[in-house]
Tab-separated table of C-alpha atoms in Angstrom:
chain	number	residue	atom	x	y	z
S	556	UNK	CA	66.872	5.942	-90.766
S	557	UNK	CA	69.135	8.218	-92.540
S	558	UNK	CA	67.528	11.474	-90.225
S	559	UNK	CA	68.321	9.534	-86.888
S	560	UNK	CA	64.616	9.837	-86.499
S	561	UNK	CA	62.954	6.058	-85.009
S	562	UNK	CA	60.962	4.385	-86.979
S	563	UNK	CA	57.339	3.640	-84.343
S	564	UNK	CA	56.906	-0.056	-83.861
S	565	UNK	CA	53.240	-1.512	-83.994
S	566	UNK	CA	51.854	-3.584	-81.782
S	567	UNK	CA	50.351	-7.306	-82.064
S	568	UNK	CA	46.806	-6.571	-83.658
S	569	UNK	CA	48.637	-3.888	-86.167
S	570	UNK	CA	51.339	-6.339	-87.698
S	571	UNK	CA	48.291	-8.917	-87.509
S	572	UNK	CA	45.840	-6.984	-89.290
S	573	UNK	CA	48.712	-6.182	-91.328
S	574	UNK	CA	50.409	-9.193	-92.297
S	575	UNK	CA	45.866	-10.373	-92.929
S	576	UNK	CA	45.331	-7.579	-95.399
S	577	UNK	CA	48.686	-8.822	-97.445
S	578	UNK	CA	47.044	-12.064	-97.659
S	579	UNK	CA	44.864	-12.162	-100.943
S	580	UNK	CA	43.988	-15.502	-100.140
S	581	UNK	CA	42.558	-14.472	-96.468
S	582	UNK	CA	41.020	-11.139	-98.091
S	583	UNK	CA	39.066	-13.016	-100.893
S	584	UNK	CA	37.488	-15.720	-98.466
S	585	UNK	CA	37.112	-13.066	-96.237
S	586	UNK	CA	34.994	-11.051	-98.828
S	587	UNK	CA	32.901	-14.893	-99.339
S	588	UNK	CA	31.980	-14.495	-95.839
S	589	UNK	CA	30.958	-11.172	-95.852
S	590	UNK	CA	28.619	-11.936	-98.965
S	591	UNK	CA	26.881	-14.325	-97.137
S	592	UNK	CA	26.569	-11.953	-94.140
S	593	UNK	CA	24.890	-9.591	-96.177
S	594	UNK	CA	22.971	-11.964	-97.523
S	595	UNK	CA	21.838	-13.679	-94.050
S	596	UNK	CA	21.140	-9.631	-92.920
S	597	UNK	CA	18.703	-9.118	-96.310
S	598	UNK	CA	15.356	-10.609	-94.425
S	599	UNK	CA	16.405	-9.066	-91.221
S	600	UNK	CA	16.114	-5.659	-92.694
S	601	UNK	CA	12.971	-6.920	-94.183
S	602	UNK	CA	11.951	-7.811	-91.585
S	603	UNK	CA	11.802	-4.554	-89.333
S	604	UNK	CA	10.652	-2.803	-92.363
S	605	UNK	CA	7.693	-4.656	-91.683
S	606	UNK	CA	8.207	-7.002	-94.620
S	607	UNK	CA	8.128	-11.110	-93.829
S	608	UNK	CA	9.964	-12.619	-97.065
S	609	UNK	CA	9.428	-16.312	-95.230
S	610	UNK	CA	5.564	-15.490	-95.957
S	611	UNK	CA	6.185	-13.592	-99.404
S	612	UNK	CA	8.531	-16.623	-100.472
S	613	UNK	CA	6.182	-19.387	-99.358
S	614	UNK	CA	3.201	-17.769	-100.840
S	615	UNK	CA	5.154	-17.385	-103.711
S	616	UNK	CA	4.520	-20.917	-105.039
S	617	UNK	CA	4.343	-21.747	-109.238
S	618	UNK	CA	2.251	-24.769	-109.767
S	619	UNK	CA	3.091	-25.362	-112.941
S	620	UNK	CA	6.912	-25.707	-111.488
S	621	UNK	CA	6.409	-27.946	-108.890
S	622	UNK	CA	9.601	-30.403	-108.607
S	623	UNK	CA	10.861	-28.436	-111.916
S	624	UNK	CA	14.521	-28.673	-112.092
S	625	UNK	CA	16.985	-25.341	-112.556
S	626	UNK	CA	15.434	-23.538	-115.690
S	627	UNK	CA	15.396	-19.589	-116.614
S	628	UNK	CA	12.204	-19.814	-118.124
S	629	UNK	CA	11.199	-17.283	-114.859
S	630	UNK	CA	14.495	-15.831	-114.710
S	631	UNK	CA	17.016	-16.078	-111.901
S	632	UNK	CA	14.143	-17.255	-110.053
S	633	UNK	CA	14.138	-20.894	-111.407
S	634	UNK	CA	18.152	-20.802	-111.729
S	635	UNK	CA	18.537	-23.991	-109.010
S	636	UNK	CA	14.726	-25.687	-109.644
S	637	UNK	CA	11.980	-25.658	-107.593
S	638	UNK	CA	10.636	-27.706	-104.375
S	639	UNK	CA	7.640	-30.296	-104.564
S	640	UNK	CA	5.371	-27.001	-103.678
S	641	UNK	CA	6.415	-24.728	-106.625
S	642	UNK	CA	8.579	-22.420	-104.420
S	643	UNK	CA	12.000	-21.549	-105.394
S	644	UNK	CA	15.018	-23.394	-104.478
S	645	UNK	CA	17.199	-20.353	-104.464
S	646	UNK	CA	15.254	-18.274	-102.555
S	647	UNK	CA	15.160	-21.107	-99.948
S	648	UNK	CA	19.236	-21.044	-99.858
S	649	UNK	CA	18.908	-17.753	-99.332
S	650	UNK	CA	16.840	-17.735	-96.497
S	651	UNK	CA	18.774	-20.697	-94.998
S	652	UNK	CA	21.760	-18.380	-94.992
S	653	UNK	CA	20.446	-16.363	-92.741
S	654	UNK	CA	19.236	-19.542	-90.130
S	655	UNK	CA	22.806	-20.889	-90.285
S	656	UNK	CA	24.711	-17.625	-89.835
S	657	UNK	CA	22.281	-16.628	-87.159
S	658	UNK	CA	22.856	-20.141	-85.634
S	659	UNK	CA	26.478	-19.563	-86.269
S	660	UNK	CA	26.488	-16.002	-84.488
S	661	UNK	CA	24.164	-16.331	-81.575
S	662	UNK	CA	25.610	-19.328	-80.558
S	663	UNK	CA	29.257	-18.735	-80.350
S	664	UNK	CA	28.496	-14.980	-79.116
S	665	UNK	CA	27.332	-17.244	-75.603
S	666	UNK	CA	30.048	-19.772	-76.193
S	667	UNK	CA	33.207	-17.556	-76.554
S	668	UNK	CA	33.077	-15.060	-73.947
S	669	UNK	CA	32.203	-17.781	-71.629
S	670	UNK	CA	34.563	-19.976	-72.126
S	671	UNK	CA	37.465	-17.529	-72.471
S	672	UNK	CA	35.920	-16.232	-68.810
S	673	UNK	CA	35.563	-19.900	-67.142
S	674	UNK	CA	39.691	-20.441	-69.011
S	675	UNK	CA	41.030	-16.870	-67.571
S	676	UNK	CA	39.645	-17.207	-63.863
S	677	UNK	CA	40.897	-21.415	-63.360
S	678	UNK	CA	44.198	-20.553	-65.277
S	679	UNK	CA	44.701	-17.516	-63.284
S	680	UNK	CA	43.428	-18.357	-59.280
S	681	UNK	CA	44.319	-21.867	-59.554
S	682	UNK	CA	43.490	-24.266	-56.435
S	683	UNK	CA	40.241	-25.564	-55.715
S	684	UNK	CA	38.856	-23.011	-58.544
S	685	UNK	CA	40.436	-24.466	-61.401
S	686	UNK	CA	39.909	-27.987	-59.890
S	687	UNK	CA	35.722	-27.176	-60.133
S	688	UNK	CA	36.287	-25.667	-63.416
S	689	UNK	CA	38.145	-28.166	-64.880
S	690	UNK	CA	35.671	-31.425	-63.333
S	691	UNK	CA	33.418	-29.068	-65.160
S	692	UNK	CA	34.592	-29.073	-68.747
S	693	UNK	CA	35.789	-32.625	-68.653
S	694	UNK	CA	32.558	-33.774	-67.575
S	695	UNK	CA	31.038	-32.034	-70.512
S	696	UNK	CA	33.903	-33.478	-72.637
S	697	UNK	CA	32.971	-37.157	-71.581
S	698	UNK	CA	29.379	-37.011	-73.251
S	699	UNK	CA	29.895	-37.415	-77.162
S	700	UNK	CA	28.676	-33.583	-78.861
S	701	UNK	CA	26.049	-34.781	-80.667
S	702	UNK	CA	24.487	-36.436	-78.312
S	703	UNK	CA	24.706	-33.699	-75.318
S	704	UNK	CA	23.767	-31.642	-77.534
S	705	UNK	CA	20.509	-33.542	-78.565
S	706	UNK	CA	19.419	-34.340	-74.912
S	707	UNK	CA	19.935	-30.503	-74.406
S	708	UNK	CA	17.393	-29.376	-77.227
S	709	UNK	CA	14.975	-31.968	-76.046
S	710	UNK	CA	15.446	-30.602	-72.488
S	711	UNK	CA	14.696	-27.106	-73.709
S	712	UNK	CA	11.388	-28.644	-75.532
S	713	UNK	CA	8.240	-27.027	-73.879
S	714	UNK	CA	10.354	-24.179	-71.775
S	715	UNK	CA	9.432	-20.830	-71.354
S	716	UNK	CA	11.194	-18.437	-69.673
S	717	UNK	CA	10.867	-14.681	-69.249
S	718	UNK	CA	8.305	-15.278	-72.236
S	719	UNK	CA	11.479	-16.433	-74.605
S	720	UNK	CA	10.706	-19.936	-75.685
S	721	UNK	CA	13.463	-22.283	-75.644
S	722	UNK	CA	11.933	-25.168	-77.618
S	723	UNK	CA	12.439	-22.883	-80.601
S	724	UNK	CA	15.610	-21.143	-82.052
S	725	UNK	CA	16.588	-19.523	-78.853
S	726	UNK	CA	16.753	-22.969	-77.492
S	727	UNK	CA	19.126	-24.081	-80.416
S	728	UNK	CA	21.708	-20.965	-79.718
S	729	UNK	CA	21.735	-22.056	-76.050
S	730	UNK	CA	22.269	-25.884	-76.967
S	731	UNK	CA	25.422	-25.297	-79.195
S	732	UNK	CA	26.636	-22.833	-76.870
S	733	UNK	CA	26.763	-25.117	-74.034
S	734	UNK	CA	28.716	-27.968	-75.848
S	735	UNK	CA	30.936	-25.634	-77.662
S	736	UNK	CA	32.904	-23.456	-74.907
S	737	UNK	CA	35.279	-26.159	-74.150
S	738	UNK	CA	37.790	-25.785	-76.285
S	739	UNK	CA	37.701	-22.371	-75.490
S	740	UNK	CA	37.968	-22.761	-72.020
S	741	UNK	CA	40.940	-25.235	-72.030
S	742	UNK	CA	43.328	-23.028	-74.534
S	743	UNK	CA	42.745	-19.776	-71.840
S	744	UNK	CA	43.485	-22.006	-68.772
S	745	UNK	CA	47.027	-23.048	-70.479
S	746	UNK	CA	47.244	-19.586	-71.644
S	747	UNK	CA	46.698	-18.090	-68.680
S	748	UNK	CA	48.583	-20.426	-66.451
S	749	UNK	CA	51.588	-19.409	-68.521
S	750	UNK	CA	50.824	-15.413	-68.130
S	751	UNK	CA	50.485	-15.052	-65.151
S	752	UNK	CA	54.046	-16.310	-64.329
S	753	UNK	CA	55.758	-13.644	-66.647
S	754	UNK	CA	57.578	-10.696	-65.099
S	755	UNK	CA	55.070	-7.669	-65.835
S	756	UNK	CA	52.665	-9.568	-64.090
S	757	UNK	CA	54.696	-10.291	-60.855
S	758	UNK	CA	55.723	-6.809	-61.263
S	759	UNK	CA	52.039	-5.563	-61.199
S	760	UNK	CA	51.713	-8.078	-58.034
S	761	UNK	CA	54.737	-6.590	-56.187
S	762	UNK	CA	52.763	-2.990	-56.974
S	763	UNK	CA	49.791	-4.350	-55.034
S	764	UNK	CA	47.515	-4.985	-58.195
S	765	UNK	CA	44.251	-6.727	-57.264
S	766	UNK	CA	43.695	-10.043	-58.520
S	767	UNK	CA	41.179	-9.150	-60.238
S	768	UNK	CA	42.837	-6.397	-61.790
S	769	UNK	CA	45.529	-7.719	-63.195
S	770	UNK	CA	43.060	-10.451	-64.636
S	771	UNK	CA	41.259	-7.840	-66.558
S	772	UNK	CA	44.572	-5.137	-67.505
S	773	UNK	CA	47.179	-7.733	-67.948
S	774	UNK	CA	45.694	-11.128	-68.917
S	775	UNK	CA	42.517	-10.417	-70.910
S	776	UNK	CA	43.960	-8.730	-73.737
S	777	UNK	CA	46.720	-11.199	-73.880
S	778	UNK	CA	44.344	-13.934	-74.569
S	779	UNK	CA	41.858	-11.819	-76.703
S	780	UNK	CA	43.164	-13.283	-79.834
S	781	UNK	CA	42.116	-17.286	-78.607
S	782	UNK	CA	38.453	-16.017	-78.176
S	783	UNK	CA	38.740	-13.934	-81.869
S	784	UNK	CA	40.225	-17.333	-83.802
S	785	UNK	CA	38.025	-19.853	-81.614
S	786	UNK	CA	34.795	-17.029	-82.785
S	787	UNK	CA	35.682	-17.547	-86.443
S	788	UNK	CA	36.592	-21.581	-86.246
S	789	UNK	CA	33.635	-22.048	-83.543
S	790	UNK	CA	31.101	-20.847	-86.575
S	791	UNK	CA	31.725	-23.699	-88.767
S	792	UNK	CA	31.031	-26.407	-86.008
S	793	UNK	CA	27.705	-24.541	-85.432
S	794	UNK	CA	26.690	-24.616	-88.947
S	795	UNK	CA	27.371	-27.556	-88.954
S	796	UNK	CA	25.690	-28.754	-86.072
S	797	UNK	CA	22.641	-27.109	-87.489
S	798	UNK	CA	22.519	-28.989	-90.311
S	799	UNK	CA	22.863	-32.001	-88.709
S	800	UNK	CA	20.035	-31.069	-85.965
S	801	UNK	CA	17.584	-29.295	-88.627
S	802	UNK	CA	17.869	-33.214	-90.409
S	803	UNK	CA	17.135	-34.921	-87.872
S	804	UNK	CA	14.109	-32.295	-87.009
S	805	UNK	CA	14.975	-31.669	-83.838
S	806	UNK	CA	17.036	-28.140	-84.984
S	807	UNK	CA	15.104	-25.049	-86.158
S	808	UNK	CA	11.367	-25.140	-86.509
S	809	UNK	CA	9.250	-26.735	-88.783
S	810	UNK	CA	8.491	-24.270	-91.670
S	811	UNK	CA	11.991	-22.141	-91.390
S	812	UNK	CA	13.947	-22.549	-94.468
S	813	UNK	CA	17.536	-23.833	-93.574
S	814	UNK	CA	20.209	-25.498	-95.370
S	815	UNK	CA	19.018	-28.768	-92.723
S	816	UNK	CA	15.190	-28.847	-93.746
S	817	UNK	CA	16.540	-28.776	-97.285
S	818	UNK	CA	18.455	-31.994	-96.907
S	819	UNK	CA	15.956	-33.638	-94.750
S	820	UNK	CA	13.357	-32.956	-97.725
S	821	UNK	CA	15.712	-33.920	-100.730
S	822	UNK	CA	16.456	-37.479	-99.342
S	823	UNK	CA	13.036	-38.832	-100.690
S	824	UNK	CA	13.338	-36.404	-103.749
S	825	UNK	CA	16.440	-38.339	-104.447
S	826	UNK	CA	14.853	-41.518	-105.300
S	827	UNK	CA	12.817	-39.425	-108.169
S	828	UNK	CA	15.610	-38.284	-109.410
S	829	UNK	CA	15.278	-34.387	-107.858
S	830	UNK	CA	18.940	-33.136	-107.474
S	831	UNK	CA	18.755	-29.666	-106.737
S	832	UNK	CA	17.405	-28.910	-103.302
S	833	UNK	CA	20.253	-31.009	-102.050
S	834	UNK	CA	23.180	-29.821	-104.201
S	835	UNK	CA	22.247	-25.880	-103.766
S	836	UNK	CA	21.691	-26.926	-99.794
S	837	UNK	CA	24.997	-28.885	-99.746
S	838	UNK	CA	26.981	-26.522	-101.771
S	839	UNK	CA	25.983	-23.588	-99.891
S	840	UNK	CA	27.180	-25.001	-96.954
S	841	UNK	CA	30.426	-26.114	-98.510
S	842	UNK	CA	31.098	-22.456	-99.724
S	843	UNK	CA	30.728	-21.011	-96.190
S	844	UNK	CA	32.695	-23.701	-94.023
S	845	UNK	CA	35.877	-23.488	-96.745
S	846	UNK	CA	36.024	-19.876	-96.437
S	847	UNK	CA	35.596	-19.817	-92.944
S	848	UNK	CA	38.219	-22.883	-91.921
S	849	UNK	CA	40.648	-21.038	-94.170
S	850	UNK	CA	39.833	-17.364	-93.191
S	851	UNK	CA	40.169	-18.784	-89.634
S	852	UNK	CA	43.718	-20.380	-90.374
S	853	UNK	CA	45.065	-17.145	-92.017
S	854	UNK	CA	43.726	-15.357	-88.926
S	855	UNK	CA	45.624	-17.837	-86.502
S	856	UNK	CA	49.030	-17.380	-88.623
S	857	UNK	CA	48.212	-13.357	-88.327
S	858	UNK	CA	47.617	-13.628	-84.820
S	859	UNK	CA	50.842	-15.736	-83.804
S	860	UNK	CA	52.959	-13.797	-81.903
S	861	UNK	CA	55.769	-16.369	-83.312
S	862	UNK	CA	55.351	-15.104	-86.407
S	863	UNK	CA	55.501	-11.690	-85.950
S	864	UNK	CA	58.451	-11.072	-87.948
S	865	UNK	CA	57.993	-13.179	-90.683
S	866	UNK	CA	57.265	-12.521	-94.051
């Protein structure tokens, strides 16, 4: 200031990735979700190494263990007890990290981009596009979640398409996807309605800008950071939807360890007096939806343009 010299201003995703680095409550439940990233990517490695550790834990079964609460007699692998087979409880909470956050993943990666692409073109053309779009979503909206989205994994039961069969977890991505772009949708409509009624977009108009151009230049990025907070908010509902599915056994297969199966097999252990499948199922899942709902929220403040210059 003293030179004369300007100081360069930063745009919106700087000052947001800015103002979320600052945050040392957004950075350490940040750092919980990337722990259980790396965790969920651990039998994915394995895997195209050409190691299965689904077979190597299964096989791995102690008989003289079987329904034995946490102990370190075997080390950390007894630390949260073992199932009614002899196989470890951890390593099951493991591998049900990597179901969820799959689940999680897959299934927003559909929901996101096509919401945010249904929300952009009915906010933007208006007329008798937006009219379709929107009896669209609202028809969707009329069905309660859970049970659209249980007459849509039943509808997937049995179908097999391009050799990819839906009745499995593919079937399960598709499911959540389809009842969770709503919300999406309905924030980029308003969004975009707004937009496109600012001056640099009449401006690009009066320039002779396509439609579709100024869509993709001028609108897009402008809603980017709805899809990026919906992403991070849209995993929890899909973790927990898999939960929910997976105990009612109509979520992922039989036989794949998730943090469901876990709590669909610990309500009769319950009655014995078995505890741990259910607490290290339960609080794994409680772990990952508080850091992501308040990762999420520190992401939204970061991303407000509102708040731009505060703090």
């Amino acid at each position: 200031a003293d030179s004369g010299e300007l100081t360069p201003g930063r745009s919106l995703w700087a000052d947001a990735l800015r103002r979320l680095t600052r945050d040392k409550v957004a950075m350490i439940f940040f750092a919980i979700v990337m722990v259980y990233v790396l965790i969920a990517l651990v039998p994915l490695v394995a895997s195209w190494c050409g190691f299965n550790l689904v077979d190597w834990w299964d096989a791995a079964r102690n008989g003289d263990f079987r329904d034995h609460g946490p102990t370190l007699q075997n080390g950390i692998e007894g630390i949260l007890g073992y199932d009614v087979f002899g196989r470890s409880v951890l390593g099951k909470t493991i591998l049900g990290a990597n179901t969820s956050m799959s689940v999680g993943f897959m299934a927003n990666i559909i929901a996101v981009p096509l919401g945010m692409l249904l929300g952009a073109i009915a906010g933007y053309y208006g007329g008798k596009v937006d009219d379709f779009i929107v009896w669209v979503y609202t028809t969707f909206a009329c069905v309660p979640g859970i049970i659209l989205l249980i007459a849509i994994k039943f509808a997937f039961k049995g179908v097999t398409i391009l050799g990819v069969d839906f009745g499995g977890m593919p079937g399960l991505y598709l499911a959540l996807a389809v009842t969770s772009w709503i919300g999406t949708c309905r924030l980029v409509r308003a969004e975009t309605m707004r937009l496109r009624e600012l001056d640099y977009v009449q401006a690009a108009r009066c320039c002779g800008r396509g439609r579709f151009m100024i869509l993709l230049k001028h609108i897009a990025p402008n809603v980017m950071h709805i899809g990026i907070i919906n992403f991070s908010l849209g995993f929890v509902g899909a973790i927990q939807s898999e939960v929910m599915l997976s105990f009612l056994d109509i979520g992922v297969p039989a036989g794949t360890p998730s943090w469901g199966n876990m709590i669909s097999a610990a309500d009769k252990d319950l009655i014995a007096g078995h505890w741990w499948q259910l607490a290290s199922a339960v609080g794994a899942m409680f772990l990952v939806v508080l850091a992501w709902n308040i990762f999420g929220d520190r992401l939204r403040d970061a991303l407000d343009p509102k708040l731009k210059n505060a703090g």
